[in-house]
Short mmCIF file of C-alpha atoms and ligand atoms in Angstrom, two decimals:
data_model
loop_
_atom_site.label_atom_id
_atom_site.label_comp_id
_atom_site.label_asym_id
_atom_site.label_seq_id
_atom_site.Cartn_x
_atom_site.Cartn_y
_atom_site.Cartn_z
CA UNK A 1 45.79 -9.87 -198.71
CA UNK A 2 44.97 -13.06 -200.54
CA UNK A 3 45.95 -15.26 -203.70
CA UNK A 4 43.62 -17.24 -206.11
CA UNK A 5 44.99 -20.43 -207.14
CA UNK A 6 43.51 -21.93 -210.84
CA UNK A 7 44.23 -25.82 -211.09
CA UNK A 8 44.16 -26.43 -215.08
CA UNK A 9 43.94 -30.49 -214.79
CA UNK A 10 45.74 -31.04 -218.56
CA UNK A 11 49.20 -31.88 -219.77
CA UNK A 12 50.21 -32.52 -223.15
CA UNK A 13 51.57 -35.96 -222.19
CA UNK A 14 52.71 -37.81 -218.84
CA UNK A 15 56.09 -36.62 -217.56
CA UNK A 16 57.04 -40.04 -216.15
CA UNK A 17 58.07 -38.24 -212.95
CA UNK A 18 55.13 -36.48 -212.00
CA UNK A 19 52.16 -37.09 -209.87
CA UNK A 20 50.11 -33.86 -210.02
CA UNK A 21 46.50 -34.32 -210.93
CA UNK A 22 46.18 -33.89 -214.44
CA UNK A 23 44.40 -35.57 -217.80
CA UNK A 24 45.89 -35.77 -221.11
CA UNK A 25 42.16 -36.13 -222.69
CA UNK A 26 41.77 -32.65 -223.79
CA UNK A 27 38.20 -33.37 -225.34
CA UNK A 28 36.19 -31.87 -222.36
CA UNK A 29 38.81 -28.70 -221.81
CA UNK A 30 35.66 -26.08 -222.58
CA UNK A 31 33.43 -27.77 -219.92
CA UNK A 32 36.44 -27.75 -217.34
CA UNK A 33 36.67 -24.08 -217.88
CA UNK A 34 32.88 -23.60 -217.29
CA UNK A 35 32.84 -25.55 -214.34
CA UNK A 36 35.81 -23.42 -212.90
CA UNK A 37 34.06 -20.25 -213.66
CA UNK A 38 31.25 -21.79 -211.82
CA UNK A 39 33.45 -23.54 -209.02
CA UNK A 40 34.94 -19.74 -208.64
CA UNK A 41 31.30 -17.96 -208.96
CA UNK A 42 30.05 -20.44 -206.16
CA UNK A 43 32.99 -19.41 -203.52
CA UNK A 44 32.75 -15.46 -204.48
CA UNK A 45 29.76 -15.57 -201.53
CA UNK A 46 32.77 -16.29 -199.32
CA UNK A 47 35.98 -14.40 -200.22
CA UNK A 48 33.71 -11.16 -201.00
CA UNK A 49 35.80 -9.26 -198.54
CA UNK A 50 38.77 -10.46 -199.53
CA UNK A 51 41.72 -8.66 -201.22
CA UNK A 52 42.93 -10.23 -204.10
CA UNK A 53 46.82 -9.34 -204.94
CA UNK A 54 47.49 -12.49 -206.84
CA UNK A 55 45.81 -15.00 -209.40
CA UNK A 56 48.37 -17.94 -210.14
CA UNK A 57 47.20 -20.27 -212.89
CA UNK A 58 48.74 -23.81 -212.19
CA UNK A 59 48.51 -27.34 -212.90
CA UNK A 60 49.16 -29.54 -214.86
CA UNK A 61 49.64 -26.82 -218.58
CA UNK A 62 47.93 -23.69 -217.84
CA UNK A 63 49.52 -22.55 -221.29
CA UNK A 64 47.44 -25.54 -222.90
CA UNK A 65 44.64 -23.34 -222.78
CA UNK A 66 43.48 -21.20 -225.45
CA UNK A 67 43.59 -17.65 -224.86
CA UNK A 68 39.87 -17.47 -225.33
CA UNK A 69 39.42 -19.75 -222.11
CA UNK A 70 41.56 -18.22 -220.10
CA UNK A 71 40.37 -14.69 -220.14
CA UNK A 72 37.02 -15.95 -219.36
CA UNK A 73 38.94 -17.45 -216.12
CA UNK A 74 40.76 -13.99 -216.10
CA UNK A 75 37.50 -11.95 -216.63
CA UNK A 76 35.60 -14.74 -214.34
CA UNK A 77 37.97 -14.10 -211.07
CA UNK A 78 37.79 -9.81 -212.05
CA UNK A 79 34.09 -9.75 -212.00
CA UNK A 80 33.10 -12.24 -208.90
CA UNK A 81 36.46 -10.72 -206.26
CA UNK A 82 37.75 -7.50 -205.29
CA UNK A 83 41.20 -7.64 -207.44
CA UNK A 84 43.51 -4.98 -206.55
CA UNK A 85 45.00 -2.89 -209.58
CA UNK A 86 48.86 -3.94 -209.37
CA UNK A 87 47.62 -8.01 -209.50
CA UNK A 88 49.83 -10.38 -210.47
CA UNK A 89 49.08 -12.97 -212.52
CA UNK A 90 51.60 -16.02 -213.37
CA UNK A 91 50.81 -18.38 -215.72
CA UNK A 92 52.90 -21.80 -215.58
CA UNK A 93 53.61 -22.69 -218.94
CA UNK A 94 55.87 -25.54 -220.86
CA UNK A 95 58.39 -23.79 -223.43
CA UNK A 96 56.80 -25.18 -226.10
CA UNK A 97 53.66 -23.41 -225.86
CA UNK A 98 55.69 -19.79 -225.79
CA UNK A 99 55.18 -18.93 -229.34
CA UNK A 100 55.24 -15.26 -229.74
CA UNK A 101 51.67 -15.32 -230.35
CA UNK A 102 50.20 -17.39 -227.48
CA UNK A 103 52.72 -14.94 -225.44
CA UNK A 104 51.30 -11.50 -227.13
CA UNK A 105 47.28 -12.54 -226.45
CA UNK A 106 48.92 -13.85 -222.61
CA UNK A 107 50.11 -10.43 -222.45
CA UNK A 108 46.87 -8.49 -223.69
CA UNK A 109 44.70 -10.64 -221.19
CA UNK A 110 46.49 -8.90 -218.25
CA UNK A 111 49.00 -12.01 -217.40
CA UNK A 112 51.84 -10.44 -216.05
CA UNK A 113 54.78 -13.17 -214.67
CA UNK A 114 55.40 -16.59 -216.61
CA UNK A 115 57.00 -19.76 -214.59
CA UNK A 116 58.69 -21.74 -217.72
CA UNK A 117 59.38 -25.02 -217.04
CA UNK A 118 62.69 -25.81 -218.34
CA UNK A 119 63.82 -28.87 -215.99
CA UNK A 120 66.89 -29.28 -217.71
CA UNK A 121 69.18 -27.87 -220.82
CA UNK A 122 69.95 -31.63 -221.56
CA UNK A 123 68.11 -33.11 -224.22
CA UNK A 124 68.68 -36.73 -222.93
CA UNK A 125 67.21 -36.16 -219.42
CA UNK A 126 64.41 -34.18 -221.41
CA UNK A 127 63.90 -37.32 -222.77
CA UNK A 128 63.53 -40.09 -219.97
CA UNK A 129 61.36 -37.54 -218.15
CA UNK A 130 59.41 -37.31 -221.19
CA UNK A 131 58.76 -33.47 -221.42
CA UNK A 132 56.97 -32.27 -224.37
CA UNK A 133 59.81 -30.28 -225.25
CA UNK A 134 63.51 -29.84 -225.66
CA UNK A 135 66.11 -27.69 -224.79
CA UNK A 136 66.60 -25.51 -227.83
CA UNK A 137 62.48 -24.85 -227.01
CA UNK A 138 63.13 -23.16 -223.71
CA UNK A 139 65.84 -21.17 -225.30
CA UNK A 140 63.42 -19.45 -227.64
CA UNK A 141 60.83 -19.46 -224.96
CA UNK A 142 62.92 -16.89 -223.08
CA UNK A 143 63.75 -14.95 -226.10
CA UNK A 144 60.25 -14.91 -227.05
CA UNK A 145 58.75 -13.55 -223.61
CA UNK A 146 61.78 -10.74 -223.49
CA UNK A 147 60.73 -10.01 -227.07
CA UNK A 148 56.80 -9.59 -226.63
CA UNK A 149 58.19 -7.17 -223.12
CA UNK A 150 57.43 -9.81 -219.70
CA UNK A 151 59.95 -8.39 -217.42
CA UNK A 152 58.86 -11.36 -215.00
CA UNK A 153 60.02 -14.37 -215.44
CA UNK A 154 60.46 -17.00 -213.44
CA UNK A 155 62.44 -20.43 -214.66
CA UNK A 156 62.08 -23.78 -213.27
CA UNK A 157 64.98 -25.99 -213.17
CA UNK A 158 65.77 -29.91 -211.97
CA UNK A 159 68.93 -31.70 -210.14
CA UNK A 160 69.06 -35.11 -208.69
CA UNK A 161 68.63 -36.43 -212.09
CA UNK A 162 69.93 -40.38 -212.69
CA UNK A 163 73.69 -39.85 -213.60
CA UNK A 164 73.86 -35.87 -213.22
CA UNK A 165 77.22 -35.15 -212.34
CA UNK A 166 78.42 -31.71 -210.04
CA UNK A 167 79.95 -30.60 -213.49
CA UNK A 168 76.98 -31.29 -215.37
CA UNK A 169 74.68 -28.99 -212.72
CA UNK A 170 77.09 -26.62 -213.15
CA UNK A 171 76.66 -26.22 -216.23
CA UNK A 172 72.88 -26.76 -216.81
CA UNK A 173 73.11 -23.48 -213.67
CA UNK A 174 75.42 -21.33 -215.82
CA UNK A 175 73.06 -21.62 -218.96
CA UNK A 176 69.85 -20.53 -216.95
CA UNK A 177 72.11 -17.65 -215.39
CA UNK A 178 73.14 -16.68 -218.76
CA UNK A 179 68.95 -16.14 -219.72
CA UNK A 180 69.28 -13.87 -216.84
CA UNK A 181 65.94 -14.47 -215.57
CA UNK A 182 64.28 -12.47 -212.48
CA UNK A 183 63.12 -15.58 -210.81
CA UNK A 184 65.17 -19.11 -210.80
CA UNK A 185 63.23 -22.47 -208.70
CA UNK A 186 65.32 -25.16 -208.53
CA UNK A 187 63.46 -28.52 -207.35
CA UNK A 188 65.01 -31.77 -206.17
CA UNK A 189 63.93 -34.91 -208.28
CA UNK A 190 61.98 -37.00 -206.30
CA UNK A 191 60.80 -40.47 -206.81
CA UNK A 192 57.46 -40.43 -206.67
CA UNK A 193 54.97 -43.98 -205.76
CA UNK A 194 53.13 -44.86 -208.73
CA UNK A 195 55.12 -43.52 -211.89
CA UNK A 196 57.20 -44.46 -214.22
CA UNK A 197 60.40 -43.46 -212.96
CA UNK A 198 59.88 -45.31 -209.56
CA UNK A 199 59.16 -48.72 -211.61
CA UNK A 200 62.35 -47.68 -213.65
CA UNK A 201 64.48 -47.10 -210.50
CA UNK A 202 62.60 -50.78 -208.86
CA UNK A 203 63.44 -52.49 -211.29
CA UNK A 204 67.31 -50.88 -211.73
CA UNK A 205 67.47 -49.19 -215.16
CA UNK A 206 67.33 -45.92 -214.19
CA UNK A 207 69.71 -44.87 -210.64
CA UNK A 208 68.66 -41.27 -208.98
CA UNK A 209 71.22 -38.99 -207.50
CA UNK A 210 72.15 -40.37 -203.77
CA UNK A 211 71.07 -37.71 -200.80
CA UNK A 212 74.94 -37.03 -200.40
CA UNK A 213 74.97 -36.42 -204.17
CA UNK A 214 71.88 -34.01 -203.96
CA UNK A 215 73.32 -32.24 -200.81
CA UNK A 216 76.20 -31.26 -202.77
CA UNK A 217 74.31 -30.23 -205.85
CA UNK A 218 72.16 -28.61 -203.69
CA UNK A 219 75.02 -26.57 -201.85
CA UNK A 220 76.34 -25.48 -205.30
CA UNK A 221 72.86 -24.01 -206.50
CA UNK A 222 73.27 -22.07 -203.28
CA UNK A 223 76.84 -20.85 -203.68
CA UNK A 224 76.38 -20.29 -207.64
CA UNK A 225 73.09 -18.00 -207.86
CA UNK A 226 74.21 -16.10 -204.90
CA UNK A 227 77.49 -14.94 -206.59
CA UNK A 228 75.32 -14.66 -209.64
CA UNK A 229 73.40 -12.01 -207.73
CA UNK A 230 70.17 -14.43 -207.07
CA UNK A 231 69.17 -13.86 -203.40
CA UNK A 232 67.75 -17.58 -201.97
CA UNK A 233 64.57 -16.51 -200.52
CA UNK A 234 62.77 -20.13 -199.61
CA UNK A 235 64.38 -23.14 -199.66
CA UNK A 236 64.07 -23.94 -203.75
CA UNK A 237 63.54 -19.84 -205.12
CA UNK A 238 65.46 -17.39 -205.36
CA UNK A 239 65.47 -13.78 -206.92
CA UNK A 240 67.28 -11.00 -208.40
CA UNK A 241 66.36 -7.56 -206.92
CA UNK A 242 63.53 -8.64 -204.78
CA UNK A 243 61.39 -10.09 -207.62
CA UNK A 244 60.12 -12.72 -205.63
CA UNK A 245 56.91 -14.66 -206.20
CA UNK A 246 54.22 -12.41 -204.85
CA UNK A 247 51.65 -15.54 -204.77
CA UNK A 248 53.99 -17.94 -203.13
CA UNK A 249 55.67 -15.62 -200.91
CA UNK A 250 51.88 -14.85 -199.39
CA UNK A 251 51.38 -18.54 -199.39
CA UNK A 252 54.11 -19.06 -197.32
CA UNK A 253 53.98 -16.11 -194.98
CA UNK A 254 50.15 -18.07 -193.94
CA UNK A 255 47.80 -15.84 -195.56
CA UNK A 256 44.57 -16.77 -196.82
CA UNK A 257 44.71 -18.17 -200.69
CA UNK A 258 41.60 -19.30 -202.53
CA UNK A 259 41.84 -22.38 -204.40
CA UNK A 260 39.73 -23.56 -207.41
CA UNK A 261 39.72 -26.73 -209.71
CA UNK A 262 40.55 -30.36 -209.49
CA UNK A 263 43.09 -31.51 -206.60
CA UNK A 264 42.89 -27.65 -205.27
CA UNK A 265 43.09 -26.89 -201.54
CA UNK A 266 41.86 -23.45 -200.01
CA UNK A 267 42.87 -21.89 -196.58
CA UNK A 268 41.23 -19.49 -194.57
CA UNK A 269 43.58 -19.27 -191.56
CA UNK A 270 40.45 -21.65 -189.60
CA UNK A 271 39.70 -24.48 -192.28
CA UNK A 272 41.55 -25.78 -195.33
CA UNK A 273 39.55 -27.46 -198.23
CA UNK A 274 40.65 -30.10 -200.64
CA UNK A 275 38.30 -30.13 -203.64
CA UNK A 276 38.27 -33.91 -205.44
CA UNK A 277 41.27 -35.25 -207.56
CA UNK A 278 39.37 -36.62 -210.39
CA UNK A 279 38.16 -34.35 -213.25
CA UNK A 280 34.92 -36.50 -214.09
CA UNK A 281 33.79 -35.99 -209.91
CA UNK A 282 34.72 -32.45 -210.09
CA UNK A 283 32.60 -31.90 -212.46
CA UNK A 284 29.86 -34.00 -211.90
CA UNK A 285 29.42 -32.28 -208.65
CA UNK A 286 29.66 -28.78 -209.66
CA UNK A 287 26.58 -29.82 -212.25
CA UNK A 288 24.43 -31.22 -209.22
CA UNK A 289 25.14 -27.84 -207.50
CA UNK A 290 27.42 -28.71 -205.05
CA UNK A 291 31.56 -28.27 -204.10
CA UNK A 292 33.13 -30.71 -204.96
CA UNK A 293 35.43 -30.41 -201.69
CA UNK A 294 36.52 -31.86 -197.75
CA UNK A 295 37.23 -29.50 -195.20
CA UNK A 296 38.92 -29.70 -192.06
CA UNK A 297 39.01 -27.55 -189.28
CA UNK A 298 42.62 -26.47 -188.48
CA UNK A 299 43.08 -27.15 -184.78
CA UNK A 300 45.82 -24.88 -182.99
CA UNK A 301 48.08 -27.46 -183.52
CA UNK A 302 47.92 -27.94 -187.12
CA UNK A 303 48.51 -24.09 -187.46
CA UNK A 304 51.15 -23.71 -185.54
CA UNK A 305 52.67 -26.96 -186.84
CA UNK A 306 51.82 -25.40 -190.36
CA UNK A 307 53.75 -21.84 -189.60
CA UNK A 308 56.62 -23.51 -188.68
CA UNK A 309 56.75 -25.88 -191.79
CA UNK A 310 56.38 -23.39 -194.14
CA UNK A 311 57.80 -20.41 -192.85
CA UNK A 312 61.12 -21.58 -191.64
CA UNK A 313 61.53 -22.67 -195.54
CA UNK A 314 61.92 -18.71 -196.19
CA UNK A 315 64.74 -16.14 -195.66
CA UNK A 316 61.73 -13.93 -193.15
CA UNK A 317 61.59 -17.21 -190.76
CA UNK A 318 58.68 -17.89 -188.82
CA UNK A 319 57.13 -14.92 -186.77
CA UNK A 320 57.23 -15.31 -183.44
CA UNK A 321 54.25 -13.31 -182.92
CA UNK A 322 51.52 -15.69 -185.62
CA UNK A 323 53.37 -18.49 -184.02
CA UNK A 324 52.53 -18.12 -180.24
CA UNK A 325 49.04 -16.58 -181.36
CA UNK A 326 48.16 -20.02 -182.25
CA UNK A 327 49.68 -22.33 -179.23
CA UNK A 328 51.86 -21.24 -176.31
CA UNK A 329 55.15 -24.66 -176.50
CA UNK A 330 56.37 -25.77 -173.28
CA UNK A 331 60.08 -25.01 -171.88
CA UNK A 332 61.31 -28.41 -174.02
CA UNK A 333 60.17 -26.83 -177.45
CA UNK A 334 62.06 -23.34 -176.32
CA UNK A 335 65.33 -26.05 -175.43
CA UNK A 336 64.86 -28.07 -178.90
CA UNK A 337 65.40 -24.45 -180.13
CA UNK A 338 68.11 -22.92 -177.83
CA UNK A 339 70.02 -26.83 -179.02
CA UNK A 340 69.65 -25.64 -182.70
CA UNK A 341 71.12 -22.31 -182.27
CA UNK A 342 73.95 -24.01 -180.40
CA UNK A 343 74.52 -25.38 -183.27
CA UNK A 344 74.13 -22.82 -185.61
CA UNK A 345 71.51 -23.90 -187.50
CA UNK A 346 68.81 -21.63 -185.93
CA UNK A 347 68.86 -18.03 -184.97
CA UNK A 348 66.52 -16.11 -183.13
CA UNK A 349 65.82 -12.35 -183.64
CA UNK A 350 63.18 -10.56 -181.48
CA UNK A 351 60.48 -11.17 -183.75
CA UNK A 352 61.56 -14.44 -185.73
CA UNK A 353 63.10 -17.50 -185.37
CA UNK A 354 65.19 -18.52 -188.98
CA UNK A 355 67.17 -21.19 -190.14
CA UNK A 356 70.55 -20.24 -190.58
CA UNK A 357 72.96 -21.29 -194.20
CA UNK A 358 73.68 -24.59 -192.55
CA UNK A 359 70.29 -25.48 -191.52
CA UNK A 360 68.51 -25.12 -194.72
CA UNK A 361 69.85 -28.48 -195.60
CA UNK A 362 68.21 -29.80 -192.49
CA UNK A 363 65.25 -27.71 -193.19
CA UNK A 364 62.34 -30.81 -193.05
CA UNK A 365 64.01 -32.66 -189.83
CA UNK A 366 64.19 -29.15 -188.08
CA UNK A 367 60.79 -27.98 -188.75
CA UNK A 368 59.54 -31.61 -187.43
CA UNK A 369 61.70 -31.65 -184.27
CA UNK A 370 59.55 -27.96 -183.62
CA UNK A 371 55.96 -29.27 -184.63
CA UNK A 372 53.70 -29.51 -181.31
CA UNK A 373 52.05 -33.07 -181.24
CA UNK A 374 48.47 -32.58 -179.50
CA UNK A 375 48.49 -35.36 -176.73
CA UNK A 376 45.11 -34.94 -175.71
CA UNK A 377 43.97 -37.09 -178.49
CA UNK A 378 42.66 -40.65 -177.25
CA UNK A 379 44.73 -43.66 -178.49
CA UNK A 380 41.84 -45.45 -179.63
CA UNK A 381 41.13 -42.87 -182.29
CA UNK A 382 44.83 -43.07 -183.29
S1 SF4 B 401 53.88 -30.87 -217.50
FE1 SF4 B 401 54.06 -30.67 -215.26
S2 SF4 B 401 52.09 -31.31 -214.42
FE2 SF4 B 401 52.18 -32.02 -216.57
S3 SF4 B 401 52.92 -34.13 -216.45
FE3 SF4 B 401 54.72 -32.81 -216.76
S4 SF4 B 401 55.47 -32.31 -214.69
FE4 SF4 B 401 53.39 -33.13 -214.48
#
């Protein structure tokens, strides 16, 4: 089984948060799509045995795109892969591109699951972020996609914003409970180098949440979707009645995943490849013929290193057996574990190891304590 990954490299406007790879020029959108269908005819050779259950359209706005565009990406990835029948296809999009018409065509082209990204209910956060919409726009976003029939949906949501209070992420969780969504992610705000809101928070005028501040927030997003019936299922998603993200949960359960346009990465269980972050390189060098990408050769290490990241993020755990496929740890990794069950934040069943309630908040320091560092590598090339 593997997932297809579409990087659409425009945004309306900057968010002054974010540090994705995107362009607000949209002047050469109809070349970027060619290239794409290109970039994705040019890999086909490759992934022709491959399975696809999943085409995820990110970025940057996938919704910027007109619907003509994206069913040639749609039609592009159906006519170059083997695409199983039941795919699922997620498009990100901002609320203010869910009119009910962009939604109907979305629906007609086959899309199937929509990640909205609300961020916040708050108008005035809205604002210093510098989203392209406002609350009352997510609000009809959701009532639009119920009306046009997506029984999918998936809403984004932010805490550790500057000044947030515990009663003001209360309520921002009630009102996305109250849309009744299938699908709820809930990301931390993080301070990013090089934007706007780091200069803002150097130079003092804007003050994030503190990590005690964003524990606690974090703590009620757990106890509040649970006893709203939202099972946490990685770290930041959770879902009602198992309708978890079929693209991210393969992602994180290690399988292979395609990836295609600017800033994209691809994995094939041996190699990952990282295709340029600039638009005007990617598509230079798909013209001259070539990928526009680095690869590197996953050594043992890095997978097992890589399993352990990712999968002990998820409510499965890490499986014991695609763990010690890759690299067999010595007796002091199997202590550093039997020291976090003592105190219960591992558990170990016969086929996975899992982070217990408690150590979910610890989930990064955890996962590094258990990464295998390959000694054999020479100083000097260190
Ligand atoms: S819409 Fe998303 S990708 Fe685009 S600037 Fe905002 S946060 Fe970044």
């Amino acid at each position: 089984m593997s997932g297809c990954y579409i990087h659409i490299p425009f945004c309306a406007q900057k968010c002054s948060y974010c540090d994705f790879h995107f362009s607000t020029n949209h002047t050469y959108q109809d070349e970027m799509v060619d290239a794409l269908c290109t970039e994705l005819e040019m890999r086909s050779k490759v992934w022709l045995q491959e399975n696809f259950e999943t085409i995820y359209f990110g970025g940057g706005t996938p919704s910027i795109l007109t619907p003509i565009q994206l069913q040639k990406l749609i039609n592009q990835v159906k006519s170059n892969y083997q695409v199983v029948d039941s795919v699922e296809i997620t498009l990100e999009c901002n609320p203010d591109d869910c009119s009910l018409e962009n939604l109907q065509k979305w629906k007609e082209l086959g899309v199937n699951r929509l990640s909205i990204g609300i961020q916040s209910f708050n108008d005035d956060q809205l604002k210093w972020m510098n989203r392209s919409h406002q609350a009352a726009d997510s609000l009809n976003a959701v009532k639009n996609a119920k009306q046009v029939g997506f029984d999918e949906l998936s809403l984004d949501l932010m805490y550790g914003l500057p000044n947030m209070t515990l009663q003001e992420w209360k309520d921002q969780l009630l009102q996305i409970i109250e849309l009744n969504p299938e699908h709820i992610s809930a990301y931390c705000l993080t301070v990013e180098q090089k934007t706007a809101l780091s200069k803002w928070v150097k130079e003092g005028k804007l003050v994030v949440s503190s990590n005690d501040q964003q524990s606690e927030q974090f703590e009620l997003l757990v106890s509040t979707l649970k006893d709203a019936g939202y099972e946490q299922y990685e770290i930041s998603n959770f879902a009602r009645n198992e309708h978890y993200s079929r693209h991210n949960t393969s992602y994180w359960k290690g399988s292979k995943y395609l990836g295609i346009g600017p800033s994209a990465h691809g994995y094939n269980q041996t190699e990952r490849y990282w295709n340029q972050a600039n638009n005007k390189v990617y598509l230079n060098e798909l013209k001259k013929g070539s990928l526009p990408e680095t690869i590197e050769t996953l050594s043992d290490f890095d997978r097992f290193n890589e399993l352990v990241m990712i999968g002990l993020r998820t409510k499965w755990g890490v499986s014991k057996q695609q763990l010690f496929e890759n690299s067999a740890p010595n007796e002091e990794w199997f202590q550093i574990v039997k020291n976090y069950e003592d105190k219960n934040l591992l558990v170990q069943t016969e086929e996975h190891i899992l982070l217990t309630n408690a150590g979910r908040l610890l989930a990064d320091a955890i996962a590094s304590d258990l990464f295998l560092i390959d000694t054999s590598t020479p100083l000097s090339v260190l």
